[in-house]
Amino acid sequence: PPPPPPPPPIQGPAPLSNGETPQRLLGRELPFLFKVLSCGKTLSIQAHPDKHLAERLHLDNPEAYGDSNHKPEMAIALTPFEAMCGFRRIEEIAQLLKKHPEFAACVSDESKLGMFMASEPEEQSEALRGLFTSFMNCPPEVSTEQLRLLLRRLYEEQSLNPHDHESPPWERKCARAVLRLAQQFPNDAGAMAPFFLNYLLIAPGEAFFMAPNEPHAYVAGEIIECMACSDNVVRAGLTPKFKDVPNLVDMLTYGMGGPSIDAGTPCYGDTRIIRYTPPVPEFEVMIMTCSPGETLTMPLLSVAAIFLVIEGSGSTDNQDGQRLVMRPGRTYYVPPGCPPLTLSVNESKHGPLRIAVAHENLHADDPTVVDSQSPKQWLGEFDIDKPRLEIPDLAGLSPHSSPKSPARRVV
């Protein structure tokens, strides 16, 4: 007989090993989503709405926008990661309009004039809005034909001069990105997105934060992603899914410059614990690394957490005698006030045990990653002997819980 069909994918909250869900154990929804994202193909050009816009979109089109929450998100690279984030500076876009007549043919003369004439920041933002709106509303037959002409010229230039060193590196990288996107999404004018958006390469361990109403598209590589609990995505290109161009062009901030790239900062008095803290209350992430022959005790947390093993193997123990086997891909729910787990790695292992821990933001007043429109707000935390967070008073978490209460055990 044929093998049985695979079970249907889980819809809604994933159950824990004891059949419970974090929501039932905690008594409310977790305010964040935590996942590993592997991009083998570019994801759509998109932005996430702020709360006010999310409420309106959900009311107007609940089928496309299934909730009323905002969706700020933070990405931490596990491998070299490529992404398009935020609008380029207006000087760069003006240079690309001159260099690529096919790109220029997709926007109106009025918007191009506004781009070249703008000098003050507010004028530049309005000029960028006009140019992007004109491009996104270009008739498909025009943009498709101009994309075809652009690709033919770029391929000819590449074959005639494969080692071009006359153009600036950022321009060469931009042209290669257009060719790559066009291969993945034939006849999609969104392949010209690198002419508008910063094209970034993020090193492993680096992070960036995408605030609401900022354009981005993830191109290639693997990241840990943490975000506010929402599925709201406003898309405009490089996707077969629903595109909402009018709302996208209306919602963007049209600020220029890429996101701040952050490598995290040590916390809890241990350089092996690195935190990544965005300027939103819903979440922050810690990366903990325990090398062979070492032990590392997780901090005591007053809020619920999810941790994911991302590399290596080892074991854990705590005062309740909970021993958990650590293997890549295993995920655990840590309730508020759970006795801290101590990670250990046998000295015979060839590499470290590395886990990622997500929880509600406990350092909201001291973010390490900020959005592209905000100045740096932190001075770093490299003086690790200086405590950054008082150990929370957990006495009020449950008046009836003992140290071995099931409500405080890792699941």
CSV table of N, CA and C in Angstrom, one decimal, residues 166-283:
chain,number,residue,atom,x,y,z
A,166,GLU,N,36.3,50.5,-13.5
A,166,GLU,CA,36.2,51.9,-13.7
A,166,GLU,C,35.0,52.4,-12.9
A,167,SER,N,33.9,51.6,-12.8
A,167,SER,CA,32.7,52.0,-12.1
A,167,SER,C,33.0,51.8,-10.6
A,168,PRO,N,32.4,52.6,-9.7
A,168,PRO,CA,32.5,52.4,-8.3
A,168,PRO,C,32.0,51.0,-7.9
A,169,PRO,N,32.6,50.4,-6.8
A,169,PRO,CA,32.1,49.1,-6.4
A,169,PRO,C,30.6,49.0,-6.1
A,170,TRP,N,30.1,50.1,-5.5
A,170,TRP,CA,28.7,50.0,-5.2
A,170,TRP,C,27.8,49.9,-6.4
A,171,GLU,N,28.2,50.6,-7.5
A,171,GLU,CA,27.5,50.5,-8.7
A,171,GLU,C,27.6,49.2,-9.4
A,172,ARG,N,28.7,48.5,-9.3
A,172,ARG,CA,28.9,47.2,-9.9
A,172,ARG,C,28.1,46.2,-9.1
A,173,LYS,N,28.1,46.3,-7.8
A,173,LYS,CA,27.3,45.4,-6.9
A,173,LYS,C,25.8,45.6,-7.2
A,174,CYS,N,25.4,46.8,-7.5
A,174,CYS,CA,24.0,47.1,-7.8
A,174,CYS,C,23.6,46.5,-9.1
A,175,ALA,N,24.4,46.6,-10.1
A,175,ALA,CA,24.1,45.9,-11.4
A,175,ALA,C,24.0,44.4,-11.3
A,176,ARG,N,25.0,43.8,-10.5
A,176,ARG,CA,24.9,42.4,-10.4
A,176,ARG,C,23.6,41.9,-9.6
A,177,ALA,N,23.2,42.8,-8.7
A,177,ALA,CA,22.0,42.4,-7.9
A,177,ALA,C,20.8,42.4,-8.8
A,178,VAL,N,20.7,43.4,-9.8
A,178,VAL,CA,19.6,43.5,-10.7
A,178,VAL,C,19.6,42.2,-11.6
A,179,LEU,N,20.7,41.8,-12.1
A,179,LEU,CA,20.8,40.6,-12.9
A,179,LEU,C,20.3,39.4,-12.1
A,180,ARG,N,20.7,39.3,-10.9
A,180,ARG,CA,20.4,38.1,-10.0
A,180,ARG,C,18.9,38.1,-9.8
A,181,LEU,N,18.3,39.2,-9.4
A,181,LEU,CA,16.8,39.3,-9.1
A,181,LEU,C,16.0,39.0,-10.4
A,182,ALA,N,16.5,39.5,-11.5
A,182,ALA,CA,15.7,39.2,-12.8
A,182,ALA,C,15.7,37.7,-13.2
A,183,GLN,N,16.8,37.0,-12.8
A,183,GLN,CA,16.8,35.6,-13.0
A,183,GLN,C,15.7,34.9,-12.2
A,184,GLN,N,15.6,35.3,-10.9
A,184,GLN,CA,14.7,34.7,-10.0
A,184,GLN,C,13.2,35.1,-10.3
A,185,PHE,N,13.0,36.3,-10.8
A,185,PHE,CA,11.6,36.8,-11.0
A,185,PHE,C,11.6,37.4,-12.4
A,186,PRO,N,11.5,36.6,-13.5
A,186,PRO,CA,11.5,37.1,-14.9
A,186,PRO,C,10.3,38.0,-15.1
A,187,ASN,N,10.6,39.1,-15.8
A,187,ASN,CA,9.6,40.1,-16.2
A,187,ASN,C,9.0,40.9,-15.0
A,188,ASP,N,9.6,40.8,-13.9
A,188,ASP,CA,9.1,41.6,-12.7
A,188,ASP,C,10.0,42.8,-12.6
A,189,ALA,N,9.4,44.0,-12.7
A,189,ALA,CA,10.1,45.2,-12.6
A,189,ALA,C,10.7,45.4,-11.3
A,190,GLY,N,10.3,44.7,-10.3
A,190,GLY,CA,10.9,44.7,-9.0
A,190,GLY,C,12.4,44.4,-9.0
A,191,ALA,N,12.8,43.7,-10.1
A,191,ALA,CA,14.3,43.4,-10.2
A,191,ALA,C,15.1,44.7,-10.2
A,192,MET,N,14.5,45.9,-10.5
A,192,MET,CA,15.2,47.1,-10.4
A,192,MET,C,15.2,47.7,-9.0
A,193,ALA,N,14.8,47.0,-8.0
A,193,ALA,CA,14.7,47.5,-6.7
A,193,ALA,C,16.1,48.0,-6.1
A,194,PRO,N,17.2,47.3,-6.5
A,194,PRO,CA,18.5,47.8,-6.0
A,194,PRO,C,18.9,49.2,-6.4
A,195,PHE,N,18.2,49.7,-7.5
A,195,PHE,CA,18.4,51.1,-7.8
A,195,PHE,C,17.8,52.1,-6.8
A,196,PHE,N,16.8,51.6,-6.0
A,196,PHE,CA,16.2,52.4,-5.0
A,196,PHE,C,16.7,52.1,-3.6
A,197,LEU,N,16.9,50.8,-3.3
A,197,LEU,CA,17.2,50.3,-1.9
A,197,LEU,C,18.6,50.0,-1.7
A,198,ASN,N,19.1,50.2,-0.5
A,198,ASN,CA,20.5,49.9,-0.1
A,198,ASN,C,20.6,48.4,-0.2
A,199,TYR,N,21.7,47.9,-0.8
A,199,TYR,CA,22.0,46.5,-0.8
A,199,TYR,C,23.1,46.1,0.1
A,200,LEU,N,22.8,45.4,1.2
A,200,LEU,CA,23.7,45.1,2.3
A,200,LEU,C,24.1,43.7,2.4
A,201,LEU,N,25.4,43.5,2.8
A,201,LEU,CA,25.9,42.2,3.2
A,201,LEU,C,26.2,42.2,4.7
A,202,ILE,N,25.4,41.4,5.4
A,202,ILE,CA,25.5,41.3,6.9
A,202,ILE,C,26.4,40.1,7.3
A,203,ALA,N,27.4,40.3,8.2
A,203,ALA,CA,28.2,39.2,8.6
A,203,ALA,C,27.6,38.4,9.7
A,204,PRO,N,27.9,37.1,9.9
A,204,PRO,CA,27.4,36.3,11.0
A,204,PRO,C,27.6,37.0,12.3
A,205,GLY,N,26.6,37.1,13.1
A,205,GLY,CA,26.6,37.7,14.4
A,205,GLY,C,26.2,39.2,14.4
A,206,GLU,N,26.1,39.8,13.2
A,206,GLU,CA,25.6,41.1,13.1
A,206,GLU,C,24.0,41.1,13.0
A,207,ALA,N,23.4,42.2,13.4
A,207,ALA,CA,22.0,42.3,13.4
A,207,ALA,C,21.5,43.7,12.9
A,208,PHE,N,20.3,43.7,12.4
A,208,PHE,CA,19.7,45.0,12.1
A,208,PHE,C,18.2,45.0,12.4
A,209,PHE,N,17.7,46.2,12.6
A,209,PHE,CA,16.3,46.3,13.0
A,209,PHE,C,15.5,47.0,11.9
A,210,MET,N,14.3,46.5,11.6
A,210,MET,CA,13.4,47.1,10.6
A,210,MET,C,12.2,47.6,11.3
A,211,ALA,N,12.1,49.0,11.4
A,211,ALA,CA,11.0,49.6,12.0
A,211,ALA,C,9.8,49.5,11.1
A,212,PRO,N,8.6,49.8,11.6
A,212,PRO,CA,7.4,49.8,10.7
A,212,PRO,C,7.6,50.9,9.6
A,213,ASN,N,6.9,50.6,8.4
A,213,ASN,CA,6.9,51.6,7.3
A,213,ASN,C,8.2,51.8,6.7
A,214,GLU,N,9.1,50.8,6.7
A,214,GLU,CA,10.4,50.9,6.1
A,214,GLU,C,10.5,49.8,5.0
A,215,PRO,N,10.9,50.1,3.8
A,215,PRO,CA,11.0,49.0,2.8
A,215,PRO,C,12.2,48.1,2.9
A,216,HIS,N,12.0,46.8,2.6
A,216,HIS,CA,13.1,45.9,2.7
A,216,HIS,C,12.7,44.6,1.9
A,217,ALA,N,13.7,43.8,1.6
A,217,ALA,CA,13.6,42.5,1.0
A,217,ALA,C,14.8,41.7,1.3
A,218,TYR,N,14.6,40.5,1.8
A,218,TYR,CA,15.7,39.6,2.2
A,218,TYR,C,16.1,38.8,1.0
A,219,VAL,N,17.4,38.7,0.7
A,219,VAL,CA,17.8,38.2,-0.6
A,219,VAL,C,18.4,36.8,-0.5
A,220,ALA,N,19.3,36.6,0.4
A,220,ALA,CA,20.0,35.3,0.5
A,220,ALA,C,20.7,35.1,1.9
A,221,GLY,N,20.7,33.8,2.4
A,221,GLY,CA,21.4,33.6,3.6
A,221,GLY,C,20.4,33.1,4.7
A,222,GLU,N,20.9,33.0,5.9
A,222,GLU,CA,20.1,32.5,7.0
A,222,GLU,C,20.2,33.4,8.2
A,223,ILE,N,19.1,33.7,8.8
A,223,ILE,CA,19.0,34.6,10.0
A,223,ILE,C,18.1,34.0,11.0
A,224,ILE,N,18.3,34.5,12.3
A,224,ILE,CA,17.3,34.4,13.3
A,224,ILE,C,16.5,35.6,13.2
A,225,GLU,N,15.2,35.5,13.2
A,225,GLU,CA,14.3,36.6,13.1
A,225,GLU,C,13.4,36.7,14.3
A,226,CYS,N,13.2,37.8,14.9
A,226,CYS,CA,12.3,38.0,16.0
A,226,CYS,C,11.5,39.3,15.7
A,227,MET,N,10.2,39.2,16.0
A,227,MET,CA,9.3,40.3,15.6
A,227,MET,C,8.1,40.3,16.5
A,228,ALA,N,7.4,41.5,16.5
A,228,ALA,CA,6.1,41.6,17.2
A,228,ALA,C,5.1,40.6,16.6
A,229,CYS,N,4.2,40.1,17.4
A,229,CYS,CA,3.3,39.0,17.0
A,229,CYS,C,2.2,39.5,16.0
A,230,SER,N,2.6,39.4,14.7
A,230,SER,CA,1.7,39.8,13.6
A,230,SER,C,2.1,39.1,12.3
A,231,ASP,N,1.1,39.0,11.4
A,231,ASP,CA,1.4,38.5,10.0
A,231,ASP,C,1.2,39.6,9.0
A,232,ASN,N,1.1,40.8,9.4
A,232,ASN,CA,0.8,41.9,8.4
A,232,ASN,C,2.0,42.2,7.6
A,233,VAL,N,1.9,42.1,6.2
A,233,VAL,CA,2.9,42.4,5.3
A,233,VAL,C,2.3,43.1,4.1
A,234,VAL,N,2.8,44.3,3.8
A,234,VAL,CA,2.4,45.0,2.6
A,234,VAL,C,3.4,44.8,1.5
A,235,ARG,N,3.1,44.1,0.4
A,235,ARG,CA,4.0,43.7,-0.6
A,235,ARG,C,3.9,44.6,-1.8
A,236,ALA,N,5.0,44.7,-2.6
A,236,ALA,CA,4.9,45.5,-3.8
A,236,ALA,C,5.6,44.9,-5.0
A,237,GLY,N,6.4,43.8,-4.8
A,237,GLY,CA,7.2,43.3,-6.0
A,237,GLY,C,7.9,42.1,-5.6
A,238,LEU,N,8.5,41.4,-6.6
A,238,LEU,CA,9.3,40.1,-6.4
A,238,LEU,C,8.5,39.1,-5.7
A,239,THR,N,7.2,38.9,-6.0
A,239,THR,CA,6.3,37.9,-5.4
A,239,THR,C,5.1,37.7,-6.2
A,240,PRO,N,4.6,36.4,-6.2
A,240,PRO,CA,3.3,36.1,-6.8
A,240,PRO,C,2.2,36.4,-5.9
A,241,LYS,N,2.5,36.7,-4.7
A,241,LYS,CA,1.4,37.0,-3.7
A,241,LYS,C,0.7,38.3,-3.9
A,242,PHE,N,-0.3,38.6,-3.1
A,242,PHE,CA,-1.1,39.8,-3.2
A,242,PHE,C,-0.2,41.1,-3.1
A,243,LYS,N,-0.2,42.0,-4.1
A,243,LYS,CA,0.6,43.2,-4.0
A,243,LYS,C,-0.4,44.4,-3.7
A,244,ASP,N,0.0,45.2,-2.8
A,244,ASP,CA,-0.8,46.3,-2.4
A,244,ASP,C,0.0,47.6,-2.6
A,245,VAL,N,0.2,48.0,-3.9
A,245,VAL,CA,1.1,49.1,-4.2
A,245,VAL,C,0.5,50.4,-3.6
A,246,PRO,N,-0.8,50.7,-3.7
A,246,PRO,CA,-1.2,52.0,-3.2
A,246,PRO,C,-0.9,52.2,-1.7
A,247,ASN,N,-1.1,51.2,-0.9
A,247,ASN,CA,-0.9,51.3,0.5
A,247,ASN,C,0.6,51.4,0.8
A,248,LEU,N,1.4,50.6,0.0
A,248,LEU,CA,2.9,50.6,0.2
A,248,LEU,C,3.5,52.0,0.0
A,249,VAL,N,3.1,52.6,-1.2
A,249,VAL,CA,3.7,53.9,-1.5
A,249,VAL,C,3.2,55.0,-0.6
A,250,ASP,N,2.1,54.8,0.0
A,250,ASP,CA,1.5,55.8,0.9
A,250,ASP,C,2.1,55.7,2.3
A,251,MET,N,2.5,54.5,2.7
A,251,MET,CA,2.8,54.2,4.1
A,251,MET,C,4.3,54.5,4.4
A,252,LEU,N,5.2,54.5,3.4
A,252,LEU,CA,6.6,54.6,3.7
A,252,LEU,C,7.0,55.9,4.3
A,253,THR,N,8.1,55.9,5.1
A,253,THR,CA,8.6,57.2,5.6
A,253,THR,C,9.4,58.0,4.7
A,254,TYR,N,10.0,57.3,3.7
A,254,TYR,CA,10.9,57.9,2.7
A,254,TYR,C,12.1,58.6,3.4
A,255,GLY,N,12.5,58.0,4.5
A,255,GLY,CA,13.8,58.4,5.0
A,255,GLY,C,14.9,57.7,4.2
A,256,MET,N,16.1,58.2,4.2
A,256,MET,CA,17.2,57.7,3.4
A,256,MET,C,18.3,57.1,4.3
A,257,GLY,N,19.0,56.1,3.8
A,257,GLY,CA,20.0,55.5,4.6
A,257,GLY,C,19.6,54.1,5.1
A,258,GLY,N,20.6,53.2,5.2
A,258,GLY,CA,20.3,51.8,5.6
A,258,GLY,C,20.1,51.8,7.1
A,259,PRO,N,19.8,50.6,7.6
A,259,PRO,CA,19.6,50.4,9.1
A,259,PRO,C,21.0,50.4,9.7
A,260,SER,N,21.0,50.7,11.0
A,260,SER,CA,22.2,50.5,11.8
A,260,SER,C,22.6,49.1,12.0
A,261,ILE,N,23.8,48.7,11.7
A,261,ILE,CA,24.3,47.3,11.9
A,261,ILE,C,24.9,47.2,13.2
A,262,ASP,N,24.5,46.2,14.0
A,262,ASP,CA,24.9,46.0,15.4
A,262,ASP,C,25.5,44.6,15.6
A,263,ALA,N,26.5,44.5,16.4
A,263,ALA,CA,27.1,43.2,16.7
A,263,ALA,C,26.7,42.8,18.1
A,264,GLY,N,25.7,43.4,18.7
A,264,GLY,CA,25.3,43.0,20.1
A,264,GLY,C,26.2,43.6,21.1
A,265,THR,N,25.9,43.3,22.4
A,265,THR,CA,26.8,43.8,23.4
A,265,THR,C,26.7,42.8,24.6
A,266,PRO,N,27.8,42.5,25.3
A,266,PRO,CA,27.8,41.5,26.4
A,266,PRO,C,26.9,42.0,27.5
A,267,CYS,N,26.3,41.0,28.2
A,267,CYS,CA,25.4,41.4,29.3
A,267,CYS,C,25.5,40.3,30.4
A,268,TYR,N,24.9,40.6,31.5
A,268,TYR,CA,24.9,39.8,32.7
A,268,TYR,C,26.3,39.4,33.2
A,269,GLY,N,27.3,40.3,32.9
A,269,GLY,CA,28.6,40.1,33.4
A,269,GLY,C,29.4,39.0,32.8
A,270,ASP,N,29.0,38.6,31.5
A,270,ASP,CA,29.6,37.5,30.9
A,270,ASP,C,29.7,37.8,29.4
A,271,THR,N,31.0,37.8,28.8
A,271,THR,CA,31.1,38.0,27.4
A,271,THR,C,30.6,37.0,26.5
A,272,ARG,N,30.2,35.8,27.1
A,272,ARG,CA,29.6,34.8,26.3
A,272,ARG,C,28.1,34.9,26.1
A,273,ILE,N,27.6,35.9,26.7
A,273,ILE,CA,26.1,36.2,26.6
A,273,ILE,C,26.0,37.5,25.9
A,274,ILE,N,25.5,37.5,24.7
A,274,ILE,CA,25.4,38.8,23.8
A,274,ILE,C,23.9,39.1,23.6
A,275,ARG,N,23.6,40.3,24.0
A,275,ARG,CA,22.2,40.6,23.8
A,275,ARG,C,22.0,41.6,22.6
A,276,TYR,N,20.9,41.5,21.9
A,276,TYR,CA,20.5,42.3,20.8
A,276,TYR,C,19.1,42.9,21.2
A,277,THR,N,19.1,44.2,21.4
A,277,THR,CA,17.9,44.9,22.0
A,277,THR,C,17.4,46.0,21.1
A,278,PRO,N,16.2,45.8,20.5
A,278,PRO,CA,15.6,46.8,19.7
A,278,PRO,C,14.9,47.9,20.5
A,279,PRO,N,14.5,49.0,19.8
A,279,PRO,CA,13.8,50.0,20.6
A,279,PRO,C,12.2,49.8,20.6
A,280,VAL,N,11.8,48.6,20.9
A,280,VAL,CA,10.4,48.2,21.0
A,280,VAL,C,10.3,47.3,22.2
A,281,PRO,N,9.1,47.3,22.9
A,281,PRO,CA,9.0,46.6,24.1
A,281,PRO,C,8.7,45.1,23.9
A,282,GLU,N,8.3,44.6,22.7
A,282,GLU,CA,7.8,43.2,22.6
A,282,GLU,C,8.9,42.2,22.7
A,283,PHE,N,10.2,42.5,22.4
A,283,PHE,CA,11.1,41.4,22.3
A,283,PHE,C,12.6,41.9,22.4
